[in-house]
Amino acid sequence: MKPLKAFASICLMAVMLAFCACSSESYNYDTCLELSEKIERGENLSQKDYASMISQSKAILEYLIDKTGKLSEISDTDEQESAARVLQADPEFMDRFGYLFTFSSSLYRAELAGNLDKSNLRDYHALNEYNDRFAAMTDGL
């Protein structure tokens, strides 16, 4: 009976890992550009568009948190300030930050208007944890 339980456990873990891998997109510049252009043109956004914005926002926040977190590891204040200026001058960092700002504004308006379905609303609210972490890390930089 133990081999059967072990096999069932392995199968369950594999299914869960596959689900997790599919449910979270990694950052994609082209997707961000396309969504940003739709927003700028004032096009109607679908639930799939909102889901992509949420997923891209999560990936961007993870990147920003990682990059900003490295600043807190620097003990010398002058070095930390210098590293912060370098980071703020990094085009990739600023591009991602810009997309995050665009998506956050659009998602906020969509929430207020009641345009997010249950799933997107739940996932949008889940971003608060990442937003709070990023805000705490950048406080004082």
mmCIF file of N, CA and C in Angstrom:
data_model
loop_
_atom_site.group_PDB
_atom_site.id
_atom_site.type_symbol
_atom_site.label_atom_id
_atom_site.label_comp_id
_atom_site.label_asym_id
_atom_site.label_seq_id
_atom_site.Cartn_x
_atom_site.Cartn_y
_atom_site.Cartn_z
ATOM 1 N N MET A 1 0.815 -1.202 0.000
ATOM 2 C CA MET A 1 0.000 0.000 0.000
ATOM 3 C C MET A 1 0.862 1.272 0.000
ATOM 4 N N LYS A 2 2.025 1.249 0.653
ATOM 5 C CA LYS A 2 2.886 2.414 0.706
ATOM 6 C C LYS A 2 3.351 2.854 -0.676
ATOM 7 N N PRO A 3 3.743 1.940 -1.580
ATOM 8 C CA PRO A 3 4.153 2.395 -2.912
ATOM 9 C C PRO A 3 3.025 3.119 -3.646
ATOM 10 N N LEU A 4 1.803 2.692 -3.444
ATOM 11 C CA LEU A 4 0.660 3.329 -4.099
ATOM 12 C C LEU A 4 0.462 4.752 -3.560
ATOM 13 N N LYS A 5 0.596 4.923 -2.248
ATOM 14 C CA LYS A 5 0.469 6.262 -1.650
ATOM 15 C C LYS A 5 1.592 7.167 -2.141
ATOM 16 N N ALA A 6 2.796 6.633 -2.217
ATOM 17 C CA ALA A 6 3.926 7.433 -2.692
ATOM 18 C C ALA A 6 3.706 7.858 -4.133
ATOM 19 N N PHE A 7 3.236 6.939 -4.971
ATOM 20 C CA PHE A 7 2.970 7.245 -6.369
ATOM 21 C C PHE A 7 1.875 8.302 -6.485
ATOM 22 N N ALA A 8 0.810 8.166 -5.685
ATOM 23 C CA ALA A 8 -0.285 9.137 -5.707
ATOM 24 C C ALA A 8 0.205 10.509 -5.270
ATOM 25 N N SER A 9 1.063 10.540 -4.262
ATOM 26 C CA SER A 9 1.608 11.814 -3.786
ATOM 27 C C SER A 9 2.459 12.483 -4.862
ATOM 28 N N ILE A 10 3.278 11.697 -5.534
ATOM 29 C CA ILE A 10 4.124 12.234 -6.605
ATOM 30 C C ILE A 10 3.268 12.784 -7.736
ATOM 31 N N CYS A 11 2.223 12.042 -8.101
ATOM 32 C CA CYS A 11 1.320 12.515 -9.168
ATOM 33 C C CYS A 11 0.631 13.814 -8.772
ATOM 34 N N LEU A 12 0.182 13.892 -7.521
ATOM 35 C CA LEU A 12 -0.483 15.095 -7.047
ATOM 36 C C LEU A 12 0.470 16.292 -7.073
ATOM 37 N N MET A 13 1.707 16.086 -6.619
ATOM 38 C CA MET A 13 2.684 17.173 -6.642
ATOM 39 C C MET A 13 2.978 17.612 -8.069
ATOM 40 N N ALA A 14 3.066 16.674 -8.998
ATOM 41 C CA ALA A 14 3.332 17.021 -10.395
ATOM 42 C C ALA A 14 2.195 17.859 -10.972
ATOM 43 N N VAL A 15 0.964 17.491 -10.660
ATOM 44 C CA VAL A 15 -0.193 18.251 -11.145
ATOM 45 C C VAL A 15 -0.186 19.651 -10.546
ATOM 46 N N MET A 16 0.127 19.757 -9.253
ATOM 47 C CA MET A 16 0.162 21.070 -8.603
ATOM 48 C C MET A 16 1.263 21.945 -9.183
ATOM 49 N N LEU A 17 2.432 21.383 -9.432
ATOM 50 C CA LEU A 17 3.512 22.145 -10.035
ATOM 51 C C LEU A 17 3.156 22.610 -11.436
ATOM 52 N N ALA A 18 2.517 21.729 -12.202
ATOM 53 C CA ALA A 18 2.105 22.109 -13.559
ATOM 54 C C ALA A 18 1.079 23.231 -13.508
ATOM 55 N N PHE A 19 0.158 23.166 -12.557
ATOM 56 C CA PHE A 19 -0.853 24.207 -12.421
ATOM 57 C C PHE A 19 -0.201 25.533 -12.051
ATOM 58 N N CYS A 20 0.707 25.488 -11.099
ATOM 59 C CA CYS A 20 1.378 26.717 -10.671
ATOM 60 C C CYS A 20 2.185 27.324 -11.807
ATOM 61 N N ALA A 21 2.840 26.503 -12.589
ATOM 62 C CA ALA A 21 3.642 26.999 -13.703
ATOM 63 C C ALA A 21 2.772 27.661 -14.752
ATOM 64 N N CYS A 22 1.577 27.148 -14.951
ATOM 65 C CA CYS A 22 0.690 27.698 -15.971
ATOM 66 C C CYS A 22 -0.019 28.954 -15.484
ATOM 67 N N SER A 23 -0.214 29.072 -14.180
ATOM 68 C CA SER A 23 -1.021 30.176 -13.679
ATOM 69 C C SER A 23 -0.228 31.476 -13.504
ATOM 70 N N SER A 24 1.056 31.416 -13.631
ATOM 71 C CA SER A 24 1.859 32.614 -13.432
ATOM 72 C C SER A 24 2.768 32.841 -14.631
ATOM 73 N N GLU A 25 2.512 33.930 -15.315
ATOM 74 C CA GLU A 25 3.332 34.292 -16.471
ATOM 75 C C GLU A 25 4.621 34.939 -15.999
ATOM 76 N N SER A 26 5.672 34.745 -16.750
ATOM 77 C CA SER A 26 6.879 35.514 -16.480
ATOM 78 C C SER A 26 6.783 36.812 -17.285
ATOM 79 N N TYR A 27 7.648 37.741 -16.958
ATOM 80 C CA TYR A 27 7.620 39.038 -17.629
ATOM 81 C C TYR A 27 7.826 38.872 -19.131
ATOM 82 N N ASN A 28 7.009 39.602 -19.887
ATOM 83 C CA ASN A 28 7.117 39.565 -21.342
ATOM 84 C C ASN A 28 6.971 41.001 -21.857
ATOM 85 N N TYR A 29 8.057 41.528 -22.397
ATOM 86 C CA TYR A 29 8.072 42.907 -22.892
ATOM 87 C C TYR A 29 6.987 43.134 -23.948
ATOM 88 N N ASP A 30 6.859 42.205 -24.906
ATOM 89 C CA ASP A 30 5.878 42.376 -25.984
ATOM 90 C C ASP A 30 4.452 42.416 -25.451
ATOM 91 N N THR A 31 4.161 41.570 -24.475
ATOM 92 C CA THR A 31 2.826 41.567 -23.867
ATOM 93 C C THR A 31 2.568 42.901 -23.180
ATOM 94 N N CYS A 32 3.564 43.390 -22.445
ATOM 95 C CA CYS A 32 3.410 44.672 -21.750
ATOM 96 C C CYS A 32 3.200 45.812 -22.745
ATOM 97 N N LEU A 33 3.972 45.809 -23.809
ATOM 98 C CA LEU A 33 3.845 46.852 -24.826
ATOM 99 C C LEU A 33 2.457 46.819 -25.458
ATOM 100 N N GLU A 34 1.999 45.637 -25.815
ATOM 101 C CA GLU A 34 0.675 45.491 -26.442
ATOM 102 C C GLU A 34 -0.433 45.964 -25.498
ATOM 103 N N LEU A 35 -0.379 45.550 -24.245
ATOM 104 C CA LEU A 35 -1.402 45.966 -23.279
ATOM 105 C C LEU A 35 -1.353 47.470 -23.043
ATOM 106 N N SER A 36 -0.157 48.006 -22.932
ATOM 107 C CA SER A 36 0.005 49.442 -22.717
ATOM 108 C C SER A 36 -0.577 50.240 -23.883
ATOM 109 N N GLU A 37 -0.330 49.783 -25.098
ATOM 110 C CA GLU A 37 -0.867 50.475 -26.275
ATOM 111 C C GLU A 37 -2.390 50.407 -26.313
ATOM 112 N N LYS A 38 -2.961 49.259 -25.914
ATOM 113 C CA LYS A 38 -4.424 49.142 -25.849
ATOM 114 C C LYS A 38 -4.990 50.155 -24.858
ATOM 115 N N ILE A 39 -4.334 50.285 -23.722
ATOM 116 C CA ILE A 39 -4.789 51.219 -22.699
ATOM 117 C C ILE A 39 -4.691 52.648 -23.226
ATOM 118 N N GLU A 40 -3.567 52.996 -23.845
ATOM 119 C CA GLU A 40 -3.359 54.352 -24.368
ATOM 120 C C GLU A 40 -4.374 54.699 -25.447
ATOM 121 N N ARG A 41 -4.759 53.709 -26.264
ATOM 122 C CA ARG A 41 -5.755 53.956 -27.323
ATOM 123 C C ARG A 41 -7.182 53.958 -26.787
ATOM 124 N N GLY A 42 -7.353 53.597 -25.525
ATOM 125 C CA GLY A 42 -8.690 53.580 -24.929
ATOM 126 C C GLY A 42 -9.553 52.426 -25.398
ATOM 127 N N GLU A 43 -8.922 51.350 -25.834
ATOM 128 C CA GLU A 43 -9.670 50.178 -26.300
ATOM 129 C C GLU A 43 -10.357 49.494 -25.122
ATOM 130 N N ASN A 44 -11.437 48.783 -25.437
ATOM 131 C CA ASN A 44 -12.090 47.962 -24.427
ATOM 132 C C ASN A 44 -11.164 46.806 -24.083
ATOM 133 N N LEU A 45 -11.028 46.549 -22.799
ATOM 134 C CA LEU A 45 -10.152 45.488 -22.341
ATOM 135 C C LEU A 45 -10.980 44.268 -21.932
ATOM 136 N N SER A 46 -10.497 43.114 -22.317
ATOM 137 C CA SER A 46 -11.176 41.867 -21.974
ATOM 138 C C SER A 46 -10.687 41.355 -20.621
ATOM 139 N N GLN A 47 -11.383 40.352 -20.100
ATOM 140 C CA GLN A 47 -10.932 39.731 -18.854
ATOM 141 C C GLN A 47 -9.555 39.096 -19.051
ATOM 142 N N LYS A 48 -9.286 38.605 -20.253
ATOM 143 C CA LYS A 48 -7.967 38.043 -20.547
ATOM 144 C C LYS A 48 -6.905 39.143 -20.493
ATOM 145 N N ASP A 49 -7.229 40.326 -20.995
ATOM 146 C CA ASP A 49 -6.301 41.456 -20.917
ATOM 147 C C ASP A 49 -6.012 41.810 -19.458
ATOM 148 N N TYR A 50 -7.069 41.875 -18.653
ATOM 149 C CA TYR A 50 -6.884 42.189 -17.236
ATOM 150 C C TYR A 50 -6.037 41.112 -16.558
ATOM 151 N N ALA A 51 -6.309 39.854 -16.879
ATOM 152 C CA ALA A 51 -5.534 38.760 -16.288
ATOM 153 C C ALA A 51 -4.060 38.872 -16.675
ATOM 154 N N SER A 52 -3.790 39.243 -17.920
ATOM 155 C CA SER A 52 -2.401 39.428 -18.355
ATOM 156 C C SER A 52 -1.759 40.607 -17.638
ATOM 157 N N MET A 53 -2.510 41.687 -17.449
ATOM 158 C CA MET A 53 -1.976 42.845 -16.726
ATOM 159 C C MET A 53 -1.608 42.465 -15.298
ATOM 160 N N ILE A 54 -2.470 41.689 -14.668
ATOM 161 C CA ILE A 54 -2.225 41.261 -13.295
ATOM 162 C C ILE A 54 -0.985 40.368 -13.242
ATOM 163 N N SER A 55 -0.911 39.433 -14.157
ATOM 164 C CA SER A 55 0.229 38.517 -14.199
ATOM 165 C C SER A 55 1.534 39.256 -14.483
ATOM 166 N N GLN A 56 1.496 40.181 -15.430
ATOM 167 C CA GLN A 56 2.691 40.957 -15.749
ATOM 168 C C GLN A 56 3.060 41.876 -14.575
ATOM 169 N N SER A 57 2.071 42.432 -13.912
ATOM 170 C CA SER A 57 2.328 43.276 -12.743
ATOM 171 C C SER A 57 3.031 42.476 -11.649
ATOM 172 N N LYS A 58 2.577 41.256 -11.437
ATOM 173 C CA LYS A 58 3.210 40.404 -10.421
ATOM 174 C C LYS A 58 4.671 40.135 -10.796
ATOM 175 N N ALA A 59 4.904 39.784 -12.058
ATOM 176 C CA ALA A 59 6.277 39.511 -12.508
ATOM 177 C C ALA A 59 7.149 40.759 -12.382
ATOM 178 N N ILE A 60 6.589 41.912 -12.720
ATOM 179 C CA ILE A 60 7.343 43.166 -12.613
ATOM 180 C C ILE A 60 7.649 43.475 -11.152
ATOM 181 N N LEU A 61 6.668 43.319 -10.285
ATOM 182 C CA LEU A 61 6.889 43.588 -8.865
ATOM 183 C C LEU A 61 7.954 42.657 -8.285
ATOM 184 N N GLU A 62 7.934 41.400 -8.687
ATOM 185 C CA GLU A 62 8.962 40.468 -8.210
ATOM 186 C C GLU A 62 10.344 40.947 -8.643
ATOM 187 N N TYR A 63 10.454 41.412 -9.879
ATOM 188 C CA TYR A 63 11.722 41.944 -10.401
ATOM 189 C C TYR A 63 12.145 43.192 -9.620
ATOM 190 N N LEU A 64 11.214 44.130 -9.439
ATOM 191 C CA LEU A 64 11.522 45.375 -8.737
ATOM 192 C C LEU A 64 11.926 45.110 -7.285
ATOM 193 N N ILE A 65 11.228 44.181 -6.648
ATOM 194 C CA ILE A 65 11.544 43.819 -5.265
ATOM 195 C C ILE A 65 12.940 43.205 -5.192
ATOM 196 N N ASP A 66 13.252 42.348 -6.141
ATOM 197 C CA ASP A 66 14.579 41.727 -6.168
ATOM 198 C C ASP A 66 15.669 42.775 -6.340
ATOM 199 N N LYS A 67 15.499 43.640 -7.324
ATOM 200 C CA LYS A 67 16.512 44.664 -7.599
ATOM 201 C C LYS A 67 16.645 45.653 -6.436
ATOM 202 N N THR A 68 15.517 46.071 -5.887
ATOM 203 C CA THR A 68 15.530 47.032 -4.790
ATOM 204 C C THR A 68 16.047 46.386 -3.511
ATOM 205 N N GLY A 69 15.748 45.117 -3.323
ATOM 206 C CA GLY A 69 16.214 44.399 -2.137
ATOM 207 C C GLY A 69 17.726 44.352 -2.052
ATOM 208 N N LYS A 70 18.362 44.311 -3.196
ATOM 209 C CA LYS A 70 19.828 44.285 -3.214
ATOM 210 C C LYS A 70 20.409 45.586 -2.670
ATOM 211 N N LEU A 71 19.655 46.670 -2.785
ATOM 212 C CA LEU A 71 20.124 47.952 -2.237
ATOM 213 C C LEU A 71 20.195 47.897 -0.713
ATOM 214 N N SER A 72 19.234 47.219 -0.108
ATOM 215 C CA SER A 72 19.209 47.164 1.358
ATOM 216 C C SER A 72 20.361 46.342 1.926
ATOM 217 N N GLU A 73 20.996 45.551 1.087
ATOM 218 C CA GLU A 73 22.138 44.752 1.527
ATOM 219 C C GLU A 73 23.423 45.590 1.612
ATOM 220 N N ILE A 74 23.389 46.793 1.063
ATOM 221 C CA ILE A 74 24.559 47.669 1.077
ATOM 222 C C ILE A 74 24.529 48.473 2.375
ATOM 223 N N SER A 75 25.561 48.336 3.180
ATOM 224 C CA SER A 75 25.561 48.984 4.493
ATOM 225 C C SER A 75 26.004 50.444 4.440
ATOM 226 N N ASP A 76 26.888 50.771 3.534
ATOM 227 C CA ASP A 76 27.386 52.141 3.430
ATOM 228 C C ASP A 76 26.319 53.016 2.761
ATOM 229 N N THR A 77 25.931 54.096 3.427
ATOM 230 C CA THR A 77 24.864 54.982 2.936
ATOM 231 C C THR A 77 25.209 55.609 1.587
ATOM 232 N N ASP A 78 26.428 56.085 1.434
ATOM 233 C CA ASP A 78 26.833 56.703 0.161
ATOM 234 C C ASP A 78 26.802 55.684 -0.979
ATOM 235 N N GLU A 79 27.284 54.482 -0.695
ATOM 236 C CA GLU A 79 27.249 53.420 -1.712
ATOM 237 C C GLU A 79 25.818 53.069 -2.072
ATOM 238 N N GLN A 80 24.963 53.008 -1.056
ATOM 239 C CA GLN A 80 23.558 52.666 -1.278
ATOM 240 C C GLN A 80 22.883 53.721 -2.148
ATOM 241 N N GLU A 81 23.141 54.996 -1.867
ATOM 242 C CA GLU A 81 22.566 56.079 -2.663
ATOM 243 C C GLU A 81 23.072 56.038 -4.092
ATOM 244 N N SER A 82 24.341 55.757 -4.254
ATOM 245 C CA SER A 82 24.923 55.639 -5.594
ATOM 246 C C SER A 82 24.296 54.477 -6.358
ATOM 247 N N ALA A 83 24.144 53.343 -5.695
ATOM 248 C CA ALA A 83 23.531 52.170 -6.335
ATOM 249 C C ALA A 83 22.072 52.443 -6.686
ATOM 250 N N ALA A 84 21.374 53.201 -5.843
ATOM 251 C CA ALA A 84 19.975 53.557 -6.120
ATOM 252 C C ALA A 84 19.886 54.437 -7.367
ATOM 253 N N ARG A 85 20.821 55.392 -7.506
ATOM 254 C CA ARG A 85 20.823 56.251 -8.698
ATOM 255 C C ARG A 85 21.099 55.428 -9.964
ATOM 256 N N VAL A 86 22.017 54.486 -9.861
ATOM 257 C CA VAL A 86 22.328 53.614 -11.006
ATOM 258 C C VAL A 86 21.088 52.808 -11.381
ATOM 259 N N LEU A 87 20.402 52.286 -10.379
ATOM 260 C CA LEU A 87 19.199 51.490 -10.636
ATOM 261 C C LEU A 87 18.112 52.342 -11.287
ATOM 262 N N GLN A 88 17.939 53.560 -10.810
ATOM 263 C CA GLN A 88 16.922 54.453 -11.362
ATOM 264 C C GLN A 88 17.266 54.916 -12.777
ATOM 265 N N ALA A 89 18.517 54.779 -13.161
ATOM 266 C CA ALA A 89 18.940 55.135 -14.523
ATOM 267 C C ALA A 89 18.916 53.924 -15.458
ATOM 268 N N ASP A 90 18.652 52.755 -14.909
ATOM 269 C CA ASP A 90 18.623 51.526 -15.704
ATOM 270 C C ASP A 90 17.350 51.514 -16.561
ATOM 271 N N PRO A 91 17.485 51.514 -17.901
ATOM 272 C CA PRO A 91 16.308 51.564 -18.777
ATOM 273 C C PRO A 91 15.331 50.403 -18.548
ATOM 274 N N GLU A 92 15.843 49.206 -18.314
ATOM 275 C CA GLU A 92 14.944 48.068 -18.096
ATOM 276 C C GLU A 92 14.143 48.255 -16.810
ATOM 277 N N PHE A 93 14.804 48.690 -15.749
ATOM 278 C CA PHE A 93 14.123 48.939 -14.478
ATOM 279 C C PHE A 93 13.021 49.975 -14.670
ATOM 280 N N MET A 94 13.349 51.058 -15.343
ATOM 281 C CA MET A 94 12.376 52.138 -15.532
ATOM 282 C C MET A 94 11.245 51.738 -16.479
ATOM 283 N N ASP A 95 11.543 50.948 -17.525
ATOM 284 C CA ASP A 95 10.492 50.453 -18.421
ATOM 285 C C ASP A 95 9.488 49.614 -17.642
ATOM 286 N N ARG A 96 10.016 48.683 -16.870
ATOM 287 C CA ARG A 96 9.122 47.812 -16.091
ATOM 288 C C ARG A 96 8.324 48.627 -15.080
ATOM 289 N N PHE A 97 8.971 49.576 -14.437
ATOM 290 C CA PHE A 97 8.272 50.422 -13.474
ATOM 291 C C PHE A 97 7.157 51.200 -14.180
ATOM 292 N N GLY A 98 7.434 51.699 -15.368
ATOM 293 C CA GLY A 98 6.421 52.427 -16.133
ATOM 294 C C GLY A 98 5.226 51.561 -16.494
ATOM 295 N N TYR A 99 5.488 50.335 -16.921
ATOM 296 C CA TYR A 99 4.387 49.413 -17.229
ATOM 297 C C TYR A 99 3.577 49.119 -15.970
ATOM 298 N N LEU A 100 4.269 48.930 -14.856
ATOM 299 C CA LEU A 100 3.563 48.669 -13.600
ATOM 300 C C LEU A 100 2.636 49.826 -13.264
ATOM 301 N N PHE A 101 3.110 51.034 -13.423
ATOM 302 C CA PHE A 101 2.289 52.212 -13.132
ATOM 303 C C PHE A 101 1.063 52.251 -14.053
ATOM 304 N N THR A 102 1.274 52.007 -15.345
ATOM 305 C CA THR A 102 0.172 52.007 -16.313
ATOM 306 C C THR A 102 -0.858 50.941 -15.969
ATOM 307 N N PHE A 103 -0.385 49.724 -15.692
ATOM 308 C CA PHE A 103 -1.301 48.623 -15.391
ATOM 309 C C PHE A 103 -2.029 48.854 -14.071
ATOM 310 N N SER A 104 -1.314 49.353 -13.080
ATOM 311 C CA SER A 104 -1.939 49.606 -11.780
ATOM 312 C C SER A 104 -3.061 50.620 -11.899
ATOM 313 N N SER A 105 -2.831 51.671 -12.666
ATOM 314 C CA SER A 105 -3.869 52.689 -12.867
ATOM 315 C C SER A 105 -5.077 52.109 -13.580
ATOM 316 N N SER A 106 -4.822 51.334 -14.626
ATOM 317 C CA SER A 106 -5.906 50.732 -15.396
ATOM 318 C C SER A 106 -6.700 49.729 -14.553
ATOM 319 N N LEU A 107 -5.991 48.907 -13.793
ATOM 320 C CA LEU A 107 -6.663 47.911 -12.955
ATOM 321 C C LEU A 107 -7.465 48.579 -11.840
ATOM 322 N N TYR A 108 -6.942 49.648 -11.293
ATOM 323 C CA TYR A 108 -7.660 50.388 -10.247
ATOM 324 C C TYR A 108 -8.976 50.939 -10.794
ATOM 325 N N ARG A 109 -8.899 51.540 -11.977
ATOM 326 C CA ARG A 109 -10.122 52.076 -12.601
ATOM 327 C C ARG A 109 -11.107 50.949 -12.931
ATOM 328 N N ALA A 110 -10.582 49.822 -13.391
ATOM 329 C CA ALA A 110 -11.448 48.684 -13.718
ATOM 330 C C ALA A 110 -12.136 48.150 -12.465
ATOM 331 N N GLU A 111 -11.406 48.121 -11.360
ATOM 332 C CA GLU A 111 -12.015 47.661 -10.104
ATOM 333 C C GLU A 111 -13.137 48.611 -9.685
ATOM 334 N N LEU A 112 -12.869 49.914 -9.723
ATOM 335 C CA LEU A 112 -13.884 50.894 -9.331
ATOM 336 C C LEU A 112 -15.132 50.809 -10.197
ATOM 337 N N ALA A 113 -14.926 50.526 -11.483
ATOM 338 C CA ALA A 113 -16.054 50.444 -12.423
ATOM 339 C C ALA A 113 -16.749 49.086 -12.371
ATOM 340 N N GLY A 114 -16.213 48.152 -11.606
ATOM 341 C CA GLY A 114 -16.812 46.818 -11.529
ATOM 342 C C GLY A 114 -16.552 45.980 -12.772
ATOM 343 N N ASN A 115 -15.454 46.262 -13.462
ATOM 344 C CA ASN A 115 -15.157 45.552 -14.713
ATOM 345 C C ASN A 115 -14.317 44.292 -14.544
ATOM 346 N N LEU A 116 -13.878 43.987 -13.328
ATOM 347 C CA LEU A 116 -13.069 42.783 -13.118
ATOM 348 C C LEU A 116 -13.963 41.628 -12.671
ATOM 349 N N ASP A 117 -13.796 40.473 -13.325
ATOM 350 C CA ASP A 117 -14.555 39.305 -12.872
ATOM 351 C C ASP A 117 -13.993 38.826 -11.530
ATOM 352 N N LYS A 118 -14.653 37.833 -10.926
ATOM 353 C CA LYS A 118 -14.255 37.365 -9.597
ATOM 354 C C LYS A 118 -12.792 36.939 -9.537
ATOM 355 N N SER A 119 -12.371 36.186 -10.521
ATOM 356 C CA SER A 119 -11.004 35.669 -10.546
ATOM 357 C C SER A 119 -9.985 36.802 -10.652
ATOM 358 N N ASN A 120 -10.229 37.730 -11.564
ATOM 359 C CA ASN A 120 -9.307 38.857 -11.729
ATOM 360 C C ASN A 120 -9.317 39.771 -10.501
ATOM 361 N N LEU A 121 -10.471 39.942 -9.898
ATOM 362 C CA LEU A 121 -10.555 40.772 -8.702
ATOM 363 C C LEU A 121 -9.743 40.146 -7.570
ATOM 364 N N ARG A 122 -9.876 38.847 -7.397
ATOM 365 C CA ARG A 122 -9.110 38.137 -6.370
ATOM 366 C C ARG A 122 -7.601 38.270 -6.636
ATOM 367 N N ASP A 123 -7.202 38.041 -7.889
ATOM 368 C CA ASP A 123 -5.785 38.111 -8.241
ATOM 369 C C ASP A 123 -5.249 39.541 -8.134
ATOM 370 N N TYR A 124 -6.081 40.503 -8.467
ATOM 371 C CA TYR A 124 -5.692 41.911 -8.340
ATOM 372 C C TYR A 124 -5.437 42.253 -6.873
ATOM 373 N N HIS A 125 -6.309 41.823 -5.989
ATOM 374 C CA HIS A 125 -6.136 42.088 -4.565
ATOM 375 C C HIS A 125 -4.908 41.364 -4.011
ATOM 376 N N ALA A 126 -4.583 40.213 -4.585
ATOM 377 C CA ALA A 126 -3.397 39.466 -4.142
ATOM 378 C C ALA A 126 -2.108 40.238 -4.435
ATOM 379 N N LEU A 127 -2.154 41.165 -5.394
ATOM 380 C CA LEU A 127 -0.975 41.983 -5.703
ATOM 381 C C LEU A 127 -0.614 42.932 -4.560
ATOM 382 N N ASN A 128 -1.559 43.184 -3.658
ATOM 383 C CA ASN A 128 -1.310 44.119 -2.560
ATOM 384 C C ASN A 128 -0.098 43.717 -1.734
ATOM 385 N N GLU A 129 0.082 42.412 -1.534
ATOM 386 C CA GLU A 129 1.234 41.936 -0.757
ATOM 387 C C GLU A 129 2.542 42.383 -1.421
ATOM 388 N N TYR A 130 2.611 42.240 -2.735
ATOM 389 C CA TYR A 130 3.807 42.643 -3.476
ATOM 390 C C TYR A 130 3.971 44.164 -3.468
ATOM 391 N N ASN A 131 2.862 44.868 -3.657
ATOM 392 C CA ASN A 131 2.908 46.335 -3.622
ATOM 393 C C ASN A 131 3.399 46.843 -2.273
ATOM 394 N N ASP A 132 2.892 46.237 -1.200
ATOM 395 C CA ASP A 132 3.293 46.650 0.145
ATOM 396 C C ASP A 132 4.780 46.388 0.376
ATOM 397 N N ARG A 133 5.267 45.241 -0.070
ATOM 398 C CA ARG A 133 6.688 44.922 0.093
ATOM 399 C C ARG A 133 7.557 45.907 -0.684
ATOM 400 N N PHE A 134 7.162 46.204 -1.920
ATOM 401 C CA PHE A 134 7.941 47.130 -2.733
ATOM 402 C C PHE A 134 7.919 48.527 -2.123
ATOM 403 N N ALA A 135 6.759 48.965 -1.665
ATOM 404 C CA ALA A 135 6.652 50.291 -1.056
ATOM 405 C C ALA A 135 7.532 50.388 0.193
ATOM 406 N N ALA A 136 7.535 49.342 1.003
ATOM 407 C CA ALA A 136 8.358 49.352 2.203
ATOM 408 C C ALA A 136 9.843 49.400 1.861
ATOM 409 N N MET A 137 10.226 48.728 0.798
ATOM 410 C CA MET A 137 11.638 48.684 0.405
ATOM 411 C C MET A 137 12.112 50.021 -0.164
ATOM 412 N N THR A 138 11.216 50.736 -0.819
ATOM 413 C CA THR A 138 11.621 51.979 -1.474
ATOM 414 C C THR A 138 11.434 53.195 -0.571
ATOM 415 N N ASP A 139 10.816 52.992 0.577
ATOM 416 C CA ASP A 139 10.631 54.096 1.517
ATOM 417 C C ASP A 139 11.994 54.587 1.974
ATOM 418 N N GLY A 140 12.274 55.814 1.680
ATOM 419 C CA GLY A 140 13.550 56.398 2.091
ATOM 420 C C GLY A 140 14.641 56.323 1.040
ATOM 421 N N LEU A 141 14.368 55.711 -0.116
ATOM 422 C CA LEU A 141 15.399 55.677 -1.183
ATOM 423 C C LEU A 141 15.315 56.922 -2.021
#
